[in-house]
Amino acid sequence: MQAKKLDLPTIDITPLLLNQKEEAKQSVAEQLRQAAETYGAFYITSLSHPTFNPGGILAAARALFELERSEKDRLPLIKPGGFTRGYIPFGGESGSERLEVKEAFSYGYNWPEGRTPDNGLQGNNEWPPSDTLCKLDSAVAKAVGESDVDREKWKNVLHEFYDGMCEISHVLSRGLSLSLGQPEDYFEQYCKGSNEISLLRLFHYFKSSFKSDDTTKERIGSSPHTDWGFLTLILQPTMVPGLEVFQDNAWHEVPTKPQTIFVNCGDYMSLLTQGRYISPLHRVSLAQEERYSMVFFFYPSYDAEIPILNGDTAQDYSLFNNQRNSDHSASAGKGVETLPAFGDYIVEKWRQVFREGGRY
């Protein structure tokens, strides 16, 4: 049965990006408030920011995922320790007992050479071998119509996109601060050092007809979950549906819209607002066509304290669930008065979704 489409608002954040007059920023903040309270999700757009143009990052993702199997076998794989950098093969992760029919590449902040990480979410990215990078550079240059192939073209596209998503996330945090009647910098106190620990993933979801060796498990694009962090920004450049949000006791398709980024509040944002802003349950269903998406997880500070709500509210957050369970229930945070710092908790969460031996 096909999911109904969810009519989410599209919010032009240009007044926030350009720091325009207070009245214009307050208008955006009010739209953010209504969307965050009603859905916990919305689209954003702006003609003034290059990140809304998906050409370069889509070319980079396609170049990577269209590599031959022999090339992919040489890509650095993510490791089980909770610091997720590198290639995620088919079957390499799952938020439940289901088989998630996708592959991905995970990277983050361009960590300075020689600098020692301070925590478990900081560190170097894991890049493809140098000869593979040369092929990726050429493929991206060709896709965007450039005759000259710049060295590290592929990596630079990824870095620029990451930086752009960080910038937009901080701008949104200012707008969301205003939406609660707070000063613009209110949420920034919770997001110091966020750029260094946040995470970006390029996803390639296979067609629903894709065949694999594992035929015993239920198949899905991405298992139902809420996001653990502050905000999640998703670019859906190929206009292929798949993302769905659970609203009013039913799954609803999130339509793809050109020149927009889909945003949903994370568990941490919802907890900070005492549940006023929703962290929506969502999943990715399989489509008849392959699907690409770029997902940016904007985290609060590594040492940020995790707020705890009283009563049964915590059972709605994946942050408190064991990600190896097949259903969205069983809260680890329910009834707990103290939790580890956000970063330590997230490292453990990534350990839970790791699956050993993922390959085609």
Short mmCIF file of C-alpha atoms in Angstrom, two decimals:
data_model
loop_
_atom_site.label_atom_id
_atom_site.label_comp_id
_atom_site.label_asym_id
_atom_site.label_seq_id
_atom_site.Cartn_x
_atom_site.Cartn_y
_atom_site.Cartn_z
CA MET A 1 0.00 0.00 0.00
CA GLN A 2 1.47 3.33 -1.10
CA ALA A 3 2.03 5.90 1.64
CA LYS A 4 0.14 9.18 1.48
CA LYS A 5 2.20 12.27 0.76
CA LEU A 6 2.99 14.62 3.62
CA ASP A 7 2.50 18.31 2.81
CA LEU A 8 5.40 19.83 4.72
CA PRO A 9 6.08 23.58 4.60
CA THR A 10 8.94 25.00 2.53
CA ILE A 11 10.73 27.80 4.38
CA ASP A 12 12.99 30.34 2.66
CA ILE A 13 15.83 30.93 5.13
CA THR A 14 17.47 33.76 3.15
CA PRO A 15 16.71 36.37 5.87
CA LEU A 16 18.68 34.25 8.34
CA LEU A 17 21.52 33.50 5.92
CA LEU A 18 21.95 37.17 5.00
CA ASN A 19 21.22 38.45 8.52
CA GLN A 20 18.45 40.70 7.25
CA LYS A 21 16.13 42.92 9.28
CA GLU A 22 14.74 41.59 12.54
CA GLU A 23 11.17 41.50 11.24
CA ALA A 24 12.17 39.24 8.34
CA LYS A 25 14.12 36.90 10.63
CA GLN A 26 11.23 36.70 13.09
CA SER A 27 8.91 35.74 10.23
CA VAL A 28 11.20 32.81 9.37
CA ALA A 29 11.44 31.87 13.05
CA GLU A 30 7.66 31.70 13.34
CA GLN A 31 7.48 29.37 10.34
CA LEU A 32 10.17 27.18 11.92
CA ARG A 33 8.23 27.07 15.19
CA GLN A 34 5.01 25.96 13.55
CA ALA A 35 6.77 23.26 11.51
CA ALA A 36 8.86 21.97 14.42
CA GLU A 37 5.84 21.74 16.73
CA THR A 38 3.54 20.14 14.15
CA TYR A 39 5.85 17.81 12.23
CA GLY A 40 9.38 18.15 13.55
CA ALA A 41 10.29 18.45 9.87
CA PHE A 42 10.23 20.91 6.98
CA TYR A 43 11.97 21.89 3.76
CA ILE A 44 14.33 24.84 3.54
CA THR A 45 15.42 26.75 0.47
CA SER A 46 17.46 29.80 -0.52
CA LEU A 47 18.81 31.12 -3.80
CA SER A 48 21.69 32.74 -1.93
CA HIS A 49 23.53 29.56 -0.86
CA PRO A 50 25.38 27.16 -3.22
CA THR A 51 24.67 24.07 -1.11
CA PHE A 52 21.12 23.97 -2.49
CA ASN A 53 22.59 23.24 -5.95
CA PRO A 54 23.20 19.47 -5.91
CA GLY A 55 25.26 19.14 -9.10
CA GLY A 56 28.73 18.67 -7.62
CA ILE A 57 27.91 16.44 -4.66
CA LEU A 58 25.58 14.24 -6.73
CA ALA A 59 28.34 13.78 -9.31
CA ALA A 60 30.76 12.86 -6.52
CA ALA A 61 28.35 10.31 -5.03
CA ARG A 62 27.58 8.72 -8.37
CA ALA A 63 31.26 8.51 -9.26
CA LEU A 64 31.94 6.60 -6.04
CA PHE A 65 29.00 4.21 -6.11
CA GLU A 66 29.40 3.45 -9.82
CA LEU A 67 32.91 2.08 -9.26
CA GLU A 68 33.47 -1.51 -10.26
CA ARG A 69 33.16 -4.15 -7.57
CA SER A 70 36.93 -4.69 -7.62
CA GLU A 71 37.46 -0.99 -6.88
CA LYS A 72 34.91 -0.98 -4.06
CA ASP A 73 36.66 -3.95 -2.46
CA ARG A 74 39.69 -1.68 -2.01
CA LEU A 75 37.80 1.14 -0.28
CA PRO A 76 38.51 1.67 3.44
CA LEU A 77 35.65 0.19 5.46
CA ILE A 78 34.12 1.70 8.58
CA LYS A 79 35.33 0.01 11.74
CA PRO A 80 33.23 -1.27 14.66
CA GLY A 81 34.56 1.14 17.30
CA GLY A 82 31.90 3.84 16.90
CA PHE A 83 34.01 6.32 14.89
CA THR A 84 32.41 5.93 11.47
CA ARG A 85 34.60 6.97 8.57
CA GLY A 86 34.87 5.23 5.23
CA TYR A 87 32.81 2.97 2.99
CA ILE A 88 29.74 1.14 4.29
CA PRO A 89 29.05 -1.87 2.06
CA PHE A 90 25.71 -3.53 1.45
CA GLY A 91 24.60 -5.04 4.75
CA GLY A 92 27.26 -3.14 6.70
CA GLU A 93 24.83 -1.31 8.97
CA SER A 94 21.27 -1.58 10.21
CA GLY A 95 19.16 0.21 12.78
CA SER A 96 17.26 -3.03 13.45
CA GLU A 97 17.28 -6.74 12.58
CA ARG A 98 16.23 -5.90 9.01
CA LEU A 99 18.54 -5.98 6.00
CA GLU A 100 19.05 -2.39 4.81
CA VAL A 101 19.44 -2.43 1.04
CA LYS A 102 21.96 0.36 0.63
CA GLU A 103 25.62 1.32 0.58
CA ALA A 104 27.14 4.52 1.88
CA PHE A 105 30.25 6.62 2.41
CA SER A 106 30.75 8.33 5.75
CA TYR A 107 33.00 11.33 6.37
CA GLY A 108 33.26 14.46 8.47
CA TYR A 109 35.36 17.46 9.36
CA ASN A 110 38.60 17.96 7.42
CA TRP A 111 40.79 17.07 10.37
CA PRO A 112 44.13 18.95 10.47
CA GLU A 113 47.17 16.80 9.82
CA GLY A 114 49.15 16.15 12.98
CA ARG A 115 46.44 17.26 15.40
CA THR A 116 45.54 14.71 18.07
CA PRO A 117 41.78 14.07 18.48
CA ASP A 118 40.27 15.03 21.83
CA ASN A 119 37.36 12.58 21.81
CA GLY A 120 35.83 9.55 20.13
CA LEU A 121 34.01 11.49 17.39
CA GLN A 122 37.05 13.41 16.14
CA GLY A 123 39.69 12.15 13.74
CA ASN A 124 40.87 11.71 10.20
CA ASN A 125 38.64 10.79 7.30
CA GLU A 126 39.27 7.51 5.50
CA TRP A 127 39.67 8.14 1.76
CA PRO A 128 39.85 5.79 -1.24
CA PRO A 129 43.32 4.79 -2.53
CA SER A 130 45.17 7.43 -4.58
CA ASP A 131 44.61 5.73 -7.95
CA THR A 132 40.88 5.45 -7.22
CA LEU A 133 40.79 9.11 -6.20
CA CYS A 134 42.25 10.05 -9.59
CA LYS A 135 39.39 8.20 -11.30
CA LEU A 136 36.86 9.93 -9.06
CA ASP A 137 38.42 13.34 -9.80
CA SER A 138 38.08 12.73 -13.54
CA ALA A 139 34.50 11.47 -13.24
CA VAL A 140 33.38 14.52 -11.26
CA ALA A 141 35.10 16.96 -13.61
CA LYS A 142 33.43 15.31 -16.60
CA ALA A 143 30.01 15.32 -14.93
CA VAL A 144 30.14 19.05 -14.15
CA GLY A 145 31.54 19.97 -17.58
CA GLU A 146 35.11 20.87 -16.62
CA SER A 147 37.88 20.07 -19.10
CA ASP A 148 40.70 20.45 -16.58
CA VAL A 149 40.86 17.89 -13.81
CA ASP A 150 41.88 19.45 -10.52
CA ARG A 151 43.87 17.33 -8.12
CA GLU A 152 41.67 16.28 -5.19
CA LYS A 153 38.57 17.52 -7.02
CA TRP A 154 36.41 14.77 -5.53
CA LYS A 155 37.56 15.35 -1.96
CA ASN A 156 37.20 19.12 -2.30
CA VAL A 157 33.58 18.74 -3.44
CA LEU A 158 32.88 16.65 -0.33
CA HIS A 159 34.64 19.14 1.96
CA GLU A 160 32.77 22.12 0.48
CA PHE A 161 29.44 20.36 0.86
CA TYR A 162 30.21 19.45 4.47
CA ASP A 163 31.18 23.04 5.29
CA GLY A 164 28.01 24.32 3.62
CA MET A 165 25.80 21.98 5.64
CA CYS A 166 27.55 23.09 8.84
CA GLU A 167 26.92 26.73 7.98
CA ILE A 168 23.24 26.14 7.22
CA SER A 169 22.83 24.16 10.46
CA HIS A 170 24.22 27.00 12.56
CA VAL A 171 21.95 29.45 10.73
CA LEU A 172 18.97 27.21 11.49
CA SER A 173 19.99 27.00 15.14
CA ARG A 174 19.79 30.79 15.30
CA GLY A 175 16.35 30.78 13.71
CA LEU A 176 15.15 28.04 16.05
CA SER A 177 16.48 30.03 19.02
CA LEU A 178 14.36 32.98 17.90
CA SER A 179 11.40 30.65 17.44
CA LEU A 180 11.45 29.94 21.18
CA GLY A 181 11.63 33.62 22.09
CA GLN A 182 15.33 33.33 22.95
CA PRO A 183 18.34 35.35 21.75
CA GLU A 184 19.76 34.19 18.40
CA ASP A 185 22.80 32.61 20.04
CA TYR A 186 20.79 30.59 22.58
CA PHE A 187 21.32 27.18 20.95
CA GLU A 188 24.95 27.92 20.08
CA GLN A 189 25.92 27.25 23.70
CA TYR A 190 24.92 23.62 23.11
CA CYS A 191 26.74 23.34 19.77
CA LYS A 192 30.31 24.45 20.49
CA GLY A 193 32.68 22.26 18.50
CA SER A 194 29.81 20.73 16.52
CA ASN A 195 31.58 21.13 13.19
CA GLU A 196 34.40 18.86 14.34
CA ILE A 197 32.20 15.93 15.39
CA SER A 198 29.19 16.08 13.06
CA LEU A 199 28.83 13.52 10.30
CA LEU A 200 27.91 13.45 6.62
CA ARG A 201 26.91 10.37 4.68
CA LEU A 202 26.45 9.79 0.97
CA PHE A 203 23.79 7.10 0.52
CA HIS A 204 23.01 4.90 -2.46
CA TYR A 205 19.80 2.91 -2.04
CA PHE A 206 19.46 -0.03 -4.41
CA LYS A 207 16.35 -0.75 -6.45
CA SER A 208 13.67 -2.85 -4.80
CA SER A 209 14.46 -5.56 -7.37
CA PHE A 210 18.11 -5.77 -6.25
CA LYS A 211 19.07 -9.36 -5.45
CA SER A 212 21.48 -10.37 -2.70
CA ASP A 213 22.73 -13.56 -1.09
CA ASP A 214 20.78 -12.91 2.12
CA THR A 215 17.15 -13.83 1.45
CA THR A 216 16.13 -14.56 5.05
CA LYS A 217 15.65 -11.04 6.42
CA GLU A 218 13.02 -8.39 5.87
CA ARG A 219 14.38 -5.78 3.45
CA ILE A 220 14.15 -2.02 3.78
CA GLY A 221 16.09 1.06 2.74
CA SER A 222 16.54 2.35 6.28
CA SER A 223 14.83 0.99 9.40
CA PRO A 224 12.32 3.17 11.30
CA HIS A 225 14.16 5.48 13.68
CA THR A 226 14.44 8.95 15.08
CA ASP A 227 17.74 10.78 14.69
CA TRP A 228 19.90 11.12 17.77
CA GLY A 229 21.39 14.57 17.34
CA PHE A 230 20.43 18.22 17.11
CA LEU A 231 19.31 18.52 13.47
CA THR A 232 19.44 16.35 10.36
CA LEU A 233 19.67 17.88 6.88
CA ILE A 234 18.94 15.70 3.84
CA LEU A 235 19.57 16.57 0.22
CA GLN A 236 17.51 14.40 -2.17
CA PRO A 237 18.91 15.33 -5.59
CA THR A 238 17.58 12.55 -7.83
CA MET A 239 13.87 13.18 -7.16
CA VAL A 240 13.29 9.48 -6.41
CA PRO A 241 10.91 8.99 -3.45
CA GLY A 242 11.66 6.78 -0.48
CA LEU A 243 11.85 8.91 2.66
CA GLU A 244 8.76 8.49 4.84
CA VAL A 245 7.65 10.12 8.12
CA PHE A 246 5.27 8.61 10.67
CA GLN A 247 2.48 11.10 11.35
CA ASP A 248 -1.02 10.56 12.80
CA ASN A 249 -0.45 6.81 13.18
CA ALA A 250 0.44 6.30 9.51
CA TRP A 251 3.46 6.43 7.24
CA HIS A 252 3.57 9.38 4.83
CA GLU A 253 5.82 9.85 1.82
CA VAL A 254 8.06 12.92 1.95
CA PRO A 255 7.98 14.19 -1.66
CA THR A 256 11.25 15.28 -3.22
CA LYS A 257 11.39 18.97 -4.13
CA PRO A 258 14.06 20.59 -6.32
CA GLN A 259 16.37 23.21 -4.79
CA THR A 260 15.38 22.27 -1.24
CA ILE A 261 16.92 20.51 1.74
CA PHE A 262 14.72 18.40 4.01
CA VAL A 263 15.29 19.09 7.72
CA ASN A 264 14.14 17.16 10.75
CA CYS A 265 14.69 17.87 14.41
CA GLY A 266 16.74 15.28 16.29
CA ASP A 267 16.23 13.69 19.67
CA TYR A 268 18.57 16.13 21.38
CA MET A 269 16.67 19.14 20.02
CA SER A 270 13.38 17.61 21.13
CA LEU A 271 14.72 16.86 24.60
CA LEU A 272 16.08 20.40 24.95
CA THR A 273 12.61 21.76 24.23
CA GLN A 274 10.98 19.28 26.63
CA GLY A 275 9.27 17.53 23.73
CA ARG A 276 7.77 20.71 22.30
CA TYR A 277 9.71 20.26 19.05
CA ILE A 278 9.14 16.80 17.61
CA SER A 279 11.87 14.35 16.65
CA PRO A 280 9.91 12.50 13.96
CA LEU A 281 10.00 8.77 13.42
CA HIS A 282 11.07 8.13 9.81
CA ARG A 283 12.32 5.41 7.49
CA VAL A 284 13.39 4.85 3.89
CA SER A 285 11.33 2.46 1.81
CA LEU A 286 12.65 0.76 -1.31
CA ALA A 287 11.79 2.27 -4.68
CA GLN A 288 11.71 0.84 -8.19
CA GLU A 289 14.64 3.10 -9.08
CA GLU A 290 17.96 3.54 -7.31
CA ARG A 291 18.07 6.53 -5.00
CA TYR A 292 20.80 8.88 -3.81
CA SER A 293 20.71 11.10 -0.76
CA MET A 294 23.20 13.16 1.25
CA VAL A 295 22.48 13.11 4.98
CA PHE A 296 24.12 15.51 7.42
CA PHE A 297 23.89 14.77 11.14
CA PHE A 298 24.46 18.01 13.06
CA TYR A 299 25.49 17.16 16.61
CA PRO A 300 25.58 19.19 19.81
CA SER A 301 28.88 19.49 21.68
CA TYR A 302 30.60 16.22 22.58
CA ASP A 303 30.35 17.02 26.30
CA ALA A 304 26.74 18.24 26.14
CA GLU A 305 24.52 16.79 28.83
CA ILE A 306 21.56 14.72 27.62
CA PRO A 307 18.29 16.07 29.05
CA ILE A 308 15.96 13.47 30.52
CA LEU A 309 12.19 13.81 30.42
CA ASN A 310 9.92 12.40 33.09
CA GLY A 311 7.24 9.80 32.37
CA ASP A 312 6.94 7.69 29.24
CA THR A 313 8.08 10.29 26.70
CA ALA A 314 11.58 8.83 26.38
CA GLN A 315 10.30 5.67 24.68
CA ASP A 316 9.73 7.70 21.50
CA TYR A 317 13.44 8.45 21.03
CA SER A 318 15.86 6.15 19.20
CA LEU A 319 18.58 7.82 21.27
CA PHE A 320 17.45 5.63 24.18
CA ASN A 321 16.74 2.44 22.19
CA ASN A 322 18.91 -0.55 21.43
CA GLN A 323 19.45 -0.29 17.66
CA ARG A 324 19.73 -4.06 17.29
CA ASN A 325 16.05 -4.52 18.12
CA SER A 326 13.60 -4.82 15.25
CA ASP A 327 10.93 -2.59 16.73
CA HIS A 328 10.96 1.01 17.87
CA SER A 329 10.45 0.45 21.58
CA ALA A 330 12.27 -0.41 24.80
CA SER A 331 13.76 2.74 26.18
CA ALA A 332 17.16 2.60 27.83
CA GLY A 333 16.73 6.15 29.06
CA LYS A 334 13.37 5.67 30.71
CA GLY A 335 13.61 6.23 34.43
CA VAL A 336 17.31 7.11 34.27
CA GLU A 337 18.38 10.28 36.04
CA THR A 338 21.85 10.66 34.53
CA LEU A 339 23.42 9.62 31.24
CA PRO A 340 26.93 9.87 29.77
CA ALA A 341 27.90 12.94 27.78
CA PHE A 342 26.25 13.13 24.36
CA GLY A 343 29.42 12.19 22.48
CA ASP A 344 30.16 9.09 24.57
CA TYR A 345 26.56 8.00 24.12
CA ILE A 346 26.68 8.47 20.33
CA VAL A 347 29.87 6.45 19.99
CA GLU A 348 27.99 3.56 21.60
CA LYS A 349 24.98 4.13 19.32
CA TRP A 350 27.16 3.76 16.22
CA ARG A 351 28.59 0.54 17.66
CA GLN A 352 25.03 -0.80 17.85
CA VAL A 353 24.22 -0.19 14.17
CA PHE A 354 27.49 -1.68 12.86
CA ARG A 355 27.10 -5.07 11.18
CA GLU A 356 30.09 -7.36 10.68
CA GLY A 357 30.94 -8.72 7.25
CA GLY A 358 28.73 -6.55 5.09
CA ARG A 359 29.27 -7.10 1.34
CA TYR A 360 27.15 -7.85 -1.69
#
